[in-house]
PDB file of C-alpha atoms and ligand atoms in Angstrom:
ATOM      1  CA  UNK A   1     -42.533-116.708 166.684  1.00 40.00           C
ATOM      2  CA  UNK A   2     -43.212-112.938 166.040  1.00 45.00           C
ATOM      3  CA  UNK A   3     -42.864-112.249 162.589  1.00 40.00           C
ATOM      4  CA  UNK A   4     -40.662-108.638 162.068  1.00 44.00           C
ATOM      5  CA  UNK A   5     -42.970-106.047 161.596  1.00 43.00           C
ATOM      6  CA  UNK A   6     -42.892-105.674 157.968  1.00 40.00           C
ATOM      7  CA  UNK A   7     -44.227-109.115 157.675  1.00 39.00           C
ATOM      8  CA  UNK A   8     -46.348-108.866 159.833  1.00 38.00           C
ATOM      9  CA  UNK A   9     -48.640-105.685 158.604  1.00 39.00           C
ATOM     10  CA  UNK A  10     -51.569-106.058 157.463  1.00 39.00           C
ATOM     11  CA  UNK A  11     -51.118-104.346 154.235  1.00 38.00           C
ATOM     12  CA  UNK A  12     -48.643-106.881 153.142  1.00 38.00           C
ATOM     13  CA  UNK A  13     -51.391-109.884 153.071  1.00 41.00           C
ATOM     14  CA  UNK A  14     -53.538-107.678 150.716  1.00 43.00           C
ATOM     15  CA  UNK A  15     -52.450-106.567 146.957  1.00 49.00           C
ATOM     16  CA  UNK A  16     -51.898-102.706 148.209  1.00 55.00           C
ATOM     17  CA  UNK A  17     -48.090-102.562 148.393  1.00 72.00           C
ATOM     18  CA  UNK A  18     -47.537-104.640 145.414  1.00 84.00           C
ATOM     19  CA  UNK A  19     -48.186-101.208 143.054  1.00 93.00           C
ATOM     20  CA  UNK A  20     -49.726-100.836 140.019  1.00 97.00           C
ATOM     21  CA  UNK A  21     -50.550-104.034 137.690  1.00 98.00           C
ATOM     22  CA  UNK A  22     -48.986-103.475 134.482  1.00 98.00           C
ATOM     23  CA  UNK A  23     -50.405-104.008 131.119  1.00 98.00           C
ATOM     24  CA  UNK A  24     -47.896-104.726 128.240  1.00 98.00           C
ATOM     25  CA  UNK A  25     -48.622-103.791 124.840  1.00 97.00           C
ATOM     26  CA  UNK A  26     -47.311-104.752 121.302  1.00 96.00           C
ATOM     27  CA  UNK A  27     -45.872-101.929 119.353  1.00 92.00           C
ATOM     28  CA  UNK A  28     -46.376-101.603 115.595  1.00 88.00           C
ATOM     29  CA  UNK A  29     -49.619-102.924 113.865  1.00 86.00           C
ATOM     30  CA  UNK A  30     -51.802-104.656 116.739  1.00 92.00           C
ATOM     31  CA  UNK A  31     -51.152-100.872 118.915  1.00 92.00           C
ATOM     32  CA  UNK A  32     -53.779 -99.646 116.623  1.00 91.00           C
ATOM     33  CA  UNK A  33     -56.622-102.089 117.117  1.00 95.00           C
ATOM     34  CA  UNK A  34     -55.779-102.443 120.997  1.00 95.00           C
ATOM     35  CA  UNK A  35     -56.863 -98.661 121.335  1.00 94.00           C
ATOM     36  CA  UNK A  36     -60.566 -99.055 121.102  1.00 95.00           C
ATOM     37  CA  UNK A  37     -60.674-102.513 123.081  1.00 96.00           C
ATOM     38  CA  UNK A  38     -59.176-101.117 126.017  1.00 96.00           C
ATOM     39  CA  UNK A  39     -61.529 -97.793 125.562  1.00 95.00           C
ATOM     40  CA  UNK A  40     -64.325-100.656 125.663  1.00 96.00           C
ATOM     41  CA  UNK A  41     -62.631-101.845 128.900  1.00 96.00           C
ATOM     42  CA  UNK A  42     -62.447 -98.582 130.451  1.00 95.00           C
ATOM     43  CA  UNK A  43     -58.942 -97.830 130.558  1.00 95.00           C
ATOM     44  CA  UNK A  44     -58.209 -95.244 129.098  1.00 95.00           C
ATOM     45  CA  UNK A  45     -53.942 -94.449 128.916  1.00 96.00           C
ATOM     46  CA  UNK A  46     -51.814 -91.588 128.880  1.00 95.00           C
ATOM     47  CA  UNK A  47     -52.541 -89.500 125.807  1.00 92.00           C
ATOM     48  CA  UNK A  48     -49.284 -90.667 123.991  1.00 93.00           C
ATOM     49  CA  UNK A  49     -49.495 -94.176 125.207  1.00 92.00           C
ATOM     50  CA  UNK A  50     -51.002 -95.341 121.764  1.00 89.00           C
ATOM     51  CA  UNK A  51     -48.707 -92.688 119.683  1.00 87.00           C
ATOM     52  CA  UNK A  52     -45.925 -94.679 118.418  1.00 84.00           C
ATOM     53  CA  UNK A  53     -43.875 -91.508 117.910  1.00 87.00           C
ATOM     54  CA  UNK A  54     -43.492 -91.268 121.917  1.00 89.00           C
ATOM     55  CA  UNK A  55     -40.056 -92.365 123.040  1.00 92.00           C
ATOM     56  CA  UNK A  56     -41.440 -93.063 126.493  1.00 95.00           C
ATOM     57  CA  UNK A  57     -42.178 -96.781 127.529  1.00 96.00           C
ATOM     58  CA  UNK A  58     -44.125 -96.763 130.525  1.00 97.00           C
ATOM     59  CA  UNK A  59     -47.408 -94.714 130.952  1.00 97.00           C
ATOM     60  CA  UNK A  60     -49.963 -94.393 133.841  1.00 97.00           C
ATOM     61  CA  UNK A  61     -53.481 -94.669 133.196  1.00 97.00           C
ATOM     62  CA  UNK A  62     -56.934 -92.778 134.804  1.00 95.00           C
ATOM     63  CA  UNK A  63     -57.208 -96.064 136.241  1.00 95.00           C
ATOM     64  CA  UNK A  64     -54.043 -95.746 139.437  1.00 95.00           C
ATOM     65  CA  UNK A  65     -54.027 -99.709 139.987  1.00 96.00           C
ATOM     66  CA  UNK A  66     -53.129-100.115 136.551  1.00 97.00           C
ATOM     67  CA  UNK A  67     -49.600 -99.171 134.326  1.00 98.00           C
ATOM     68  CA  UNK A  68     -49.263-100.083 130.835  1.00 98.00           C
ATOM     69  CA  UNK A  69     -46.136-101.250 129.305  1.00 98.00           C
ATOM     70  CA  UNK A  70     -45.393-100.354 125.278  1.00 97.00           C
ATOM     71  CA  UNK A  71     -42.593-103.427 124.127  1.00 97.00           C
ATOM     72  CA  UNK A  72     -42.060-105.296 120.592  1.00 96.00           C
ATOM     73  CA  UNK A  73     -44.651-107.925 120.295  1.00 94.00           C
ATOM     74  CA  UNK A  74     -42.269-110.734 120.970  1.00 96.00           C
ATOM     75  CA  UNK A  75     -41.004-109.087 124.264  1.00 98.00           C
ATOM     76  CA  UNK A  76     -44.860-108.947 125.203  1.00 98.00           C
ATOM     77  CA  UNK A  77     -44.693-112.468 125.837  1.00 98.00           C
ATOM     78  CA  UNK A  78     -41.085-112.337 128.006  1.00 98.00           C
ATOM     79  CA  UNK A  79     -42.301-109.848 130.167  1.00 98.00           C
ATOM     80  CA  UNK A  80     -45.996-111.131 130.996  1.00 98.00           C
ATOM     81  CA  UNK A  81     -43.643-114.703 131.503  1.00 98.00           C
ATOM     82  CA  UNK A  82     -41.162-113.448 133.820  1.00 98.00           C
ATOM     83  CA  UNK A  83     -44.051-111.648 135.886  1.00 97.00           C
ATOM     84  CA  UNK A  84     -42.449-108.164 135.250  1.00 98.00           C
ATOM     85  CA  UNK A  85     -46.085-107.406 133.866  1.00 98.00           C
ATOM     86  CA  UNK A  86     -48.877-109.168 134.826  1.00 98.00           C
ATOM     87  CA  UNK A  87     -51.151-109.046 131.855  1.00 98.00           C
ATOM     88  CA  UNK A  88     -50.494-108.604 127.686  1.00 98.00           C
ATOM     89  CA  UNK A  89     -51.781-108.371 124.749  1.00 98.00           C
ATOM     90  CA  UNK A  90     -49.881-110.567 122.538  1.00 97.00           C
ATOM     91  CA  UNK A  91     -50.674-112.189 118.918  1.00 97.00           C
ATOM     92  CA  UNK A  92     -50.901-116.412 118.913  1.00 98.00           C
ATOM     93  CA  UNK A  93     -47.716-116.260 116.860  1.00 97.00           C
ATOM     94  CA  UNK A  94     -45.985-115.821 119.624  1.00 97.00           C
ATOM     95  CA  UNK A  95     -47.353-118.316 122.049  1.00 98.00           C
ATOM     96  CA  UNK A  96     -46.953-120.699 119.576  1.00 97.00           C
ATOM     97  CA  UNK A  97     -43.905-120.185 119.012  1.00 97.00           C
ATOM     98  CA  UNK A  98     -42.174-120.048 123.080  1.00 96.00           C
ATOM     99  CA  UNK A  99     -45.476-122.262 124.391  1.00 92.00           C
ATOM    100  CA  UNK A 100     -44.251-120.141 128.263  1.00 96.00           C
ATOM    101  CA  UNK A 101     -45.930-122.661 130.703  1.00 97.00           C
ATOM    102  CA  UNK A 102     -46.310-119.529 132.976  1.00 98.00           C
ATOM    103  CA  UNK A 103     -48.438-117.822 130.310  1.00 98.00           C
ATOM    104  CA  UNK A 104     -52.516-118.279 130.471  1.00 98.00           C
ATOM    105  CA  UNK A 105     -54.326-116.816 127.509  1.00 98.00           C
ATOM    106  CA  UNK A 106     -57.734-116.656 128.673  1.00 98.00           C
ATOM    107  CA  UNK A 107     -58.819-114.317 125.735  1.00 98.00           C
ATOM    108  CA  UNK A 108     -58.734-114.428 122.162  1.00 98.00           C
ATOM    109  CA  UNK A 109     -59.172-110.543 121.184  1.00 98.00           C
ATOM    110  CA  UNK A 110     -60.057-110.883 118.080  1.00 97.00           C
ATOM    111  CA  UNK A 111     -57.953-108.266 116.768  1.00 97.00           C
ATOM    112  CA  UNK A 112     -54.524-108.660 115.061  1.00 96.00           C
ATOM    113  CA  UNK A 113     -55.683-111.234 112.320  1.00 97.00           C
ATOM    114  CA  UNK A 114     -53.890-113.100 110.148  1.00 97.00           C
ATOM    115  CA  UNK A 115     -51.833-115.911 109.393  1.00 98.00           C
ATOM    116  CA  UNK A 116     -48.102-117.164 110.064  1.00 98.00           C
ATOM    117  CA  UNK A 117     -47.904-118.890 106.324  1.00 98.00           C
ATOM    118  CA  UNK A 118     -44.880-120.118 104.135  1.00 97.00           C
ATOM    119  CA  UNK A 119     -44.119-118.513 101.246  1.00 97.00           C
ATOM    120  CA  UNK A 120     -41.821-118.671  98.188  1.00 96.00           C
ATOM    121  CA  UNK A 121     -40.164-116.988  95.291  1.00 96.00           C
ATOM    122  CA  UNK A 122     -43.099-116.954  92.203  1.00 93.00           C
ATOM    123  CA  UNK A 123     -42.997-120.526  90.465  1.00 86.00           C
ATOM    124  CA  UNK A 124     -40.876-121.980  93.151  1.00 83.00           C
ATOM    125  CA  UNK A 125     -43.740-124.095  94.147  1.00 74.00           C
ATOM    126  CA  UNK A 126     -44.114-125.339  90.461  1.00 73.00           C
ATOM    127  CA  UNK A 127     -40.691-125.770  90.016  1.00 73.00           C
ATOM    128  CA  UNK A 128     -39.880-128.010  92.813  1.00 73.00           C
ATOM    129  CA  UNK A 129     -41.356-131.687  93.878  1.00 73.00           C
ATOM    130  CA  UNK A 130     -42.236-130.916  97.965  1.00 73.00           C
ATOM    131  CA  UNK A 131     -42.944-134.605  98.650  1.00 73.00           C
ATOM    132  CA  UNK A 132     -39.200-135.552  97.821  1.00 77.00           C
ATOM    133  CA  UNK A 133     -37.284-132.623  99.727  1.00 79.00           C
ATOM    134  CA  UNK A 134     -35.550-134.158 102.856  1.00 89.00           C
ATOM    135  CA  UNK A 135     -33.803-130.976 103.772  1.00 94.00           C
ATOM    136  CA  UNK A 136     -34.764-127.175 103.154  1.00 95.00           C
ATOM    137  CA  UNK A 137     -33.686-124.032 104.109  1.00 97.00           C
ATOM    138  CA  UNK A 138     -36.123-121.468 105.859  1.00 98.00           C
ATOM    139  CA  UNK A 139     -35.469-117.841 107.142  1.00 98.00           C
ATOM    140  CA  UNK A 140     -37.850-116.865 109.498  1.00 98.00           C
ATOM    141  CA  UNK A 141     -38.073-114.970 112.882  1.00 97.00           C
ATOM    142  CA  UNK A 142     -40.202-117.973 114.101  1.00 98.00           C
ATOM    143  CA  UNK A 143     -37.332-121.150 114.147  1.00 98.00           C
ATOM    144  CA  UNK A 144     -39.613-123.132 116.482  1.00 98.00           C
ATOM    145  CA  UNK A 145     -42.854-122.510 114.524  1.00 98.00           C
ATOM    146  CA  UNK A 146     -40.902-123.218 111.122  1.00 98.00           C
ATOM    147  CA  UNK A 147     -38.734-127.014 112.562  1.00 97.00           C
ATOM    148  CA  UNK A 148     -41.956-128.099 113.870  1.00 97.00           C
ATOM    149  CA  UNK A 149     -43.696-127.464 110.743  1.00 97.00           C
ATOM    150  CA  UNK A 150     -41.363-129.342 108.348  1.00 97.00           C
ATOM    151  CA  UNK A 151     -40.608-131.691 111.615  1.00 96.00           C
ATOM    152  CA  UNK A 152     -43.952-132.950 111.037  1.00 96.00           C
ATOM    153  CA  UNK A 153     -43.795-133.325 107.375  1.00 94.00           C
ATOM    154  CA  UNK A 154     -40.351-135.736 107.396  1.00 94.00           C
ATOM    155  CA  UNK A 155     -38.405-132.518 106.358  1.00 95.00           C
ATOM    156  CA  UNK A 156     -35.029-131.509 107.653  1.00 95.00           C
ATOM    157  CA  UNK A 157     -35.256-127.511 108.227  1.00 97.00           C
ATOM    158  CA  UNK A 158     -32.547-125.297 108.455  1.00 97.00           C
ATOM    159  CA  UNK A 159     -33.515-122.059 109.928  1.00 98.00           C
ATOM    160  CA  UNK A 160     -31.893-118.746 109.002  1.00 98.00           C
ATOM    161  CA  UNK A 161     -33.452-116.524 112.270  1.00 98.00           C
ATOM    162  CA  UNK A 162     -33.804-112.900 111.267  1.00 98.00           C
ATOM    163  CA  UNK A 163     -35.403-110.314 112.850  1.00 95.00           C
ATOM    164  CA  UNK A 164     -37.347-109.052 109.909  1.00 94.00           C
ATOM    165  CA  UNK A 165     -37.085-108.351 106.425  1.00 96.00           C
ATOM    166  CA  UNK A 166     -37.101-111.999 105.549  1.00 96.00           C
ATOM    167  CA  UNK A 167     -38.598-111.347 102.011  1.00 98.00           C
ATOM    168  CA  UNK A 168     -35.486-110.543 100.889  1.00 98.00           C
ATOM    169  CA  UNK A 169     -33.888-114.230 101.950  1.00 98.00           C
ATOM    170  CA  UNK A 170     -34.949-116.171  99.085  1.00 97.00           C
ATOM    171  CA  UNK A 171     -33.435-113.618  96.706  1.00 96.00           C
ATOM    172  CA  UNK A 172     -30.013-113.457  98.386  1.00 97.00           C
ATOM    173  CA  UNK A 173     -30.101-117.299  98.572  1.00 97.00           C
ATOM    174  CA  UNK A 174     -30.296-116.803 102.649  1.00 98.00           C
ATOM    175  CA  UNK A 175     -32.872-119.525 102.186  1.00 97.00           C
ATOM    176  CA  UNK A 176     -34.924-121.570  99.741  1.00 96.00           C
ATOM    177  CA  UNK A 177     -38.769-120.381 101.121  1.00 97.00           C
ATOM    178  CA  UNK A 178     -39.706-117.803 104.291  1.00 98.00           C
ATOM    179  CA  UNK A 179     -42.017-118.524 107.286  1.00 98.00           C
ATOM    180  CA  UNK A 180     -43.541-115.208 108.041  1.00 98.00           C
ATOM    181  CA  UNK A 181     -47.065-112.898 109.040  1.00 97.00           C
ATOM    182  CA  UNK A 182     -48.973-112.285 106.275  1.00 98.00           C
ATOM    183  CA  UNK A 183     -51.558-110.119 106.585  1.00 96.00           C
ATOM    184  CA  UNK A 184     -52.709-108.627 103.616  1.00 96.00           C
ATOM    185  CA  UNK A 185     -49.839-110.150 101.213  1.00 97.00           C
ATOM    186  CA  UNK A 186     -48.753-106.692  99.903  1.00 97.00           C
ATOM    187  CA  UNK A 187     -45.228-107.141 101.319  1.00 97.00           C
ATOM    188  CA  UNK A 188     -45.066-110.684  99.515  1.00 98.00           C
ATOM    189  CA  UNK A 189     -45.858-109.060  96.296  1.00 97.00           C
ATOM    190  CA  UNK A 190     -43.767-106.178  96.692  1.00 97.00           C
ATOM    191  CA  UNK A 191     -40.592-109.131  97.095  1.00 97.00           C
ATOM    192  CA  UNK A 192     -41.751-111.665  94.373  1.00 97.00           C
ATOM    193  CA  UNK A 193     -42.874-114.030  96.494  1.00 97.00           C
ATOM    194  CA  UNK A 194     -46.152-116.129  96.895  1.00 97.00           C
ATOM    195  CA  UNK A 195     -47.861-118.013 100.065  1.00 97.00           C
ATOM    196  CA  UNK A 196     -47.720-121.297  99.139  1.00 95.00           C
ATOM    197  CA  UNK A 197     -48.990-122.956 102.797  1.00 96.00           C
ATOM    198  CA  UNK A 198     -50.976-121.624 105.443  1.00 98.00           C
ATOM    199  CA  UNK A 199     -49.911-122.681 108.756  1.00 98.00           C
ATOM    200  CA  UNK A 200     -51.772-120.745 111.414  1.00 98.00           C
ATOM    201  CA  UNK A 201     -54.516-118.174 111.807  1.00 98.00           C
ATOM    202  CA  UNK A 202     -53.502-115.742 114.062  1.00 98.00           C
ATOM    203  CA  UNK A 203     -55.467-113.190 116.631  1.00 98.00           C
ATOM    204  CA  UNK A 204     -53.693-111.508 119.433  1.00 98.00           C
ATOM    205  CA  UNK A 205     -54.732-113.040 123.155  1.00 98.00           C
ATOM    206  CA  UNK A 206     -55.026-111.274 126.351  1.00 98.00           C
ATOM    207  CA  UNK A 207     -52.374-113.529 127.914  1.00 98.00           C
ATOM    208  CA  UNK A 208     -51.820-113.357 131.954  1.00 98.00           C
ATOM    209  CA  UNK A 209     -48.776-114.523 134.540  1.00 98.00           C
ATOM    210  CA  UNK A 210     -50.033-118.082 136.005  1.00 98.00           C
ATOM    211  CA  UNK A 211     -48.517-116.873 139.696  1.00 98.00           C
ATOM    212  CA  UNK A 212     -49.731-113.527 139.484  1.00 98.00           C
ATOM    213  CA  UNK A 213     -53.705-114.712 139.031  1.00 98.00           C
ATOM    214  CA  UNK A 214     -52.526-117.197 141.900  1.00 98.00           C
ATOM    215  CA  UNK A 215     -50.850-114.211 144.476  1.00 97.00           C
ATOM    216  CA  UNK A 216     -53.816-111.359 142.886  1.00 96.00           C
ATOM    217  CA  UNK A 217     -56.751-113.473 141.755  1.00 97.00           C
ATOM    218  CA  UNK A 218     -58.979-110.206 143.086  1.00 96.00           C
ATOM    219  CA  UNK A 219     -56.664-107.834 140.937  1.00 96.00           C
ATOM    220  CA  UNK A 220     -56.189-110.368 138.028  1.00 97.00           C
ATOM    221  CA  UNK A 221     -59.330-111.533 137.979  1.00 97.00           C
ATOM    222  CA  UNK A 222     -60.749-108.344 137.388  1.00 97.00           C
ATOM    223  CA  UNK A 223     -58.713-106.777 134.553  1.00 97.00           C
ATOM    224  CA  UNK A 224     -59.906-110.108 133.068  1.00 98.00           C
ATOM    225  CA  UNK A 225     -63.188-110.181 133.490  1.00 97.00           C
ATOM    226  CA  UNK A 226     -63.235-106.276 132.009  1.00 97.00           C
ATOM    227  CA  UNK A 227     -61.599-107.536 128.930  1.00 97.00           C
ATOM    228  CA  UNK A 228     -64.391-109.917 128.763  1.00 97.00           C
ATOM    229  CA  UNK A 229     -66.635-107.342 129.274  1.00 96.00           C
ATOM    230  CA  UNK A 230     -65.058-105.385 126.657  1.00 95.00           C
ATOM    231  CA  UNK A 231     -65.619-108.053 123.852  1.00 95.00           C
ATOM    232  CA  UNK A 232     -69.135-108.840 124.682  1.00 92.00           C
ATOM    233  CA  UNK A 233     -69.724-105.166 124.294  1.00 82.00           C
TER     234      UNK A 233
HETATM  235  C1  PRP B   1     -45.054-108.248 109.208  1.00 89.80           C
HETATM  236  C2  PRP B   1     -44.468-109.431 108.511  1.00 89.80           C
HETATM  237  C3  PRP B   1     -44.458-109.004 107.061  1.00 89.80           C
HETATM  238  C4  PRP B   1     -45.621-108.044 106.973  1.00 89.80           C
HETATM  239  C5  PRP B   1     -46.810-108.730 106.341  1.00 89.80           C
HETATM  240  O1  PRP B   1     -44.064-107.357 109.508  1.00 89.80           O
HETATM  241  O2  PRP B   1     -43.193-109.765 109.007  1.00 89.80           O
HETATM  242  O3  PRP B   1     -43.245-108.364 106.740  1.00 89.80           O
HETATM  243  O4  PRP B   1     -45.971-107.671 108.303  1.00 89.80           O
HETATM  244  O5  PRP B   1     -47.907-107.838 106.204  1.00 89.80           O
HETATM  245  P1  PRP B   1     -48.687-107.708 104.822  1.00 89.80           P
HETATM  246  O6  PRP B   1     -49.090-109.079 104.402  1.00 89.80           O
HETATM  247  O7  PRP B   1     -49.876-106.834 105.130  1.00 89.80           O
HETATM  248  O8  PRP B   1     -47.766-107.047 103.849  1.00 89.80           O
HETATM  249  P2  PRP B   1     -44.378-106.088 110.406  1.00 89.80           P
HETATM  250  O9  PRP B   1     -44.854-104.947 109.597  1.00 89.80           O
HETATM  251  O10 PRP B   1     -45.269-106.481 111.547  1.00 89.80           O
HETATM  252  O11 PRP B   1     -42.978-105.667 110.948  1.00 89.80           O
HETATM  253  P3  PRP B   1     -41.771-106.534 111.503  1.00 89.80           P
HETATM  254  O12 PRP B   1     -40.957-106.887 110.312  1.00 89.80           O
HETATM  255  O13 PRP B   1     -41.106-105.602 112.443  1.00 89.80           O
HETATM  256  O14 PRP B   1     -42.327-107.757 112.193  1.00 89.80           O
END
């Protein structure tokens, strides 16, 4: 059967209609520490790519087969999912808490660190028994990460899911304790609270679309293997 001529040209079985891949970034803290891996990489973005005050989104790159992408860290994860981008940089937090089967993480960076931890109002801890709760109350913007947690401990846990500022939960009695990042536990102190349980380290992962490596493995393949590059360096 003849195929119609756009399916049947050439080009089309090769990656060079398929454009740029695209790259997506976390704003806010891990933008920083991305900056010199990818300089290590050799890709080197549009000047305000890493400037947080830009209002743009997308950005080319001196590399043309390559876009980068500039999204909140959870979105990182949605878009690099949904094969809108191809490759991410996104921190563990976040793979732990959607576990995307069409997400590979071949990378740990080694940037981003630090923990996803409970925490509590000062003397909370003291105050209460933890081996006879049944039930507790947790605001978090991780309600997968927190259930599981207390899931796995015999504890009923009813998740308050906010988008940030979570500190202020226990306070407001939105919730009893708070499942958050915790980095260098200045943002605990500033709210009267105290970690009382770690339960992850974090690091952000380059993290790649399963079907994409599949349909680009040349492509894919090689943004990884720079990355890889980048770390041994
Ligand atoms: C995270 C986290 C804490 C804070 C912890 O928020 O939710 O609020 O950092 O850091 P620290 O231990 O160094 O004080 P982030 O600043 O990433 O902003 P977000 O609320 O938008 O997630």
């Amino acid at each position: 059967m003849d195929l119609p001529q756009s399916l049947n040209t050439p080009a089309l079985a090769g990656t060079a209609d398929l454009g740029p891949v695209i790259l997506a970034l976390p704003k806010g803290r891990i933008l920083k520490e991305v900056g010199p891996v990818l300089a290590r990489a050799g890709i080197v973005p549009a000047a305000d790519c890493l400037n947080e005050g830009s209002r743009r989104l997308r950005f080319e790159t001196s590399d043309p087969r390559l876009d980068v992408v500039r999204v909140r860290s959870f979105d990182v994860a949605t878009f690099v999912a949904h094969g809108a981008a191809q490759i991410g940089v996104c921190g563990a937090d976040v793979l732990m808490e959607f576990d995307y089967p069409e997400i590979y993480a071949p990378l740990d960076l080694g940037i981003g660190g630090c923990r996803i931890s409970v925490a509590a109002p000062v003397g909370f801890a003291e105050a209460e028994d933890s081996s006879r709760w049944s039930r507790i109350t947790v605001a978090s913007k991780y309600p997968g990460i927190a259930q599981r947690h207390y899931a796995a401990r015999g504890i009923q846990a009813e998740v308050v899911h906010l988008n940030g500022a979570m500190e202020l939960a226990p306070a407001l009695g939105l919730s009893s304790v708070i499942v958050d990042l915790v980095d260098t536990g200045s943002t605990l102190r500033a709210n009267g609270l105290v970690e009382t349980e770690v339960i992850a380290h974090v690091t952000s992962r380059l993290i790649v679309n399963r079907t994409a490596l599949k349909t680009r493995p040349e492509e894919i393949g090689g943004w990884i293997e720079r990355f890889r590059s980048a770390l041994a360096a």
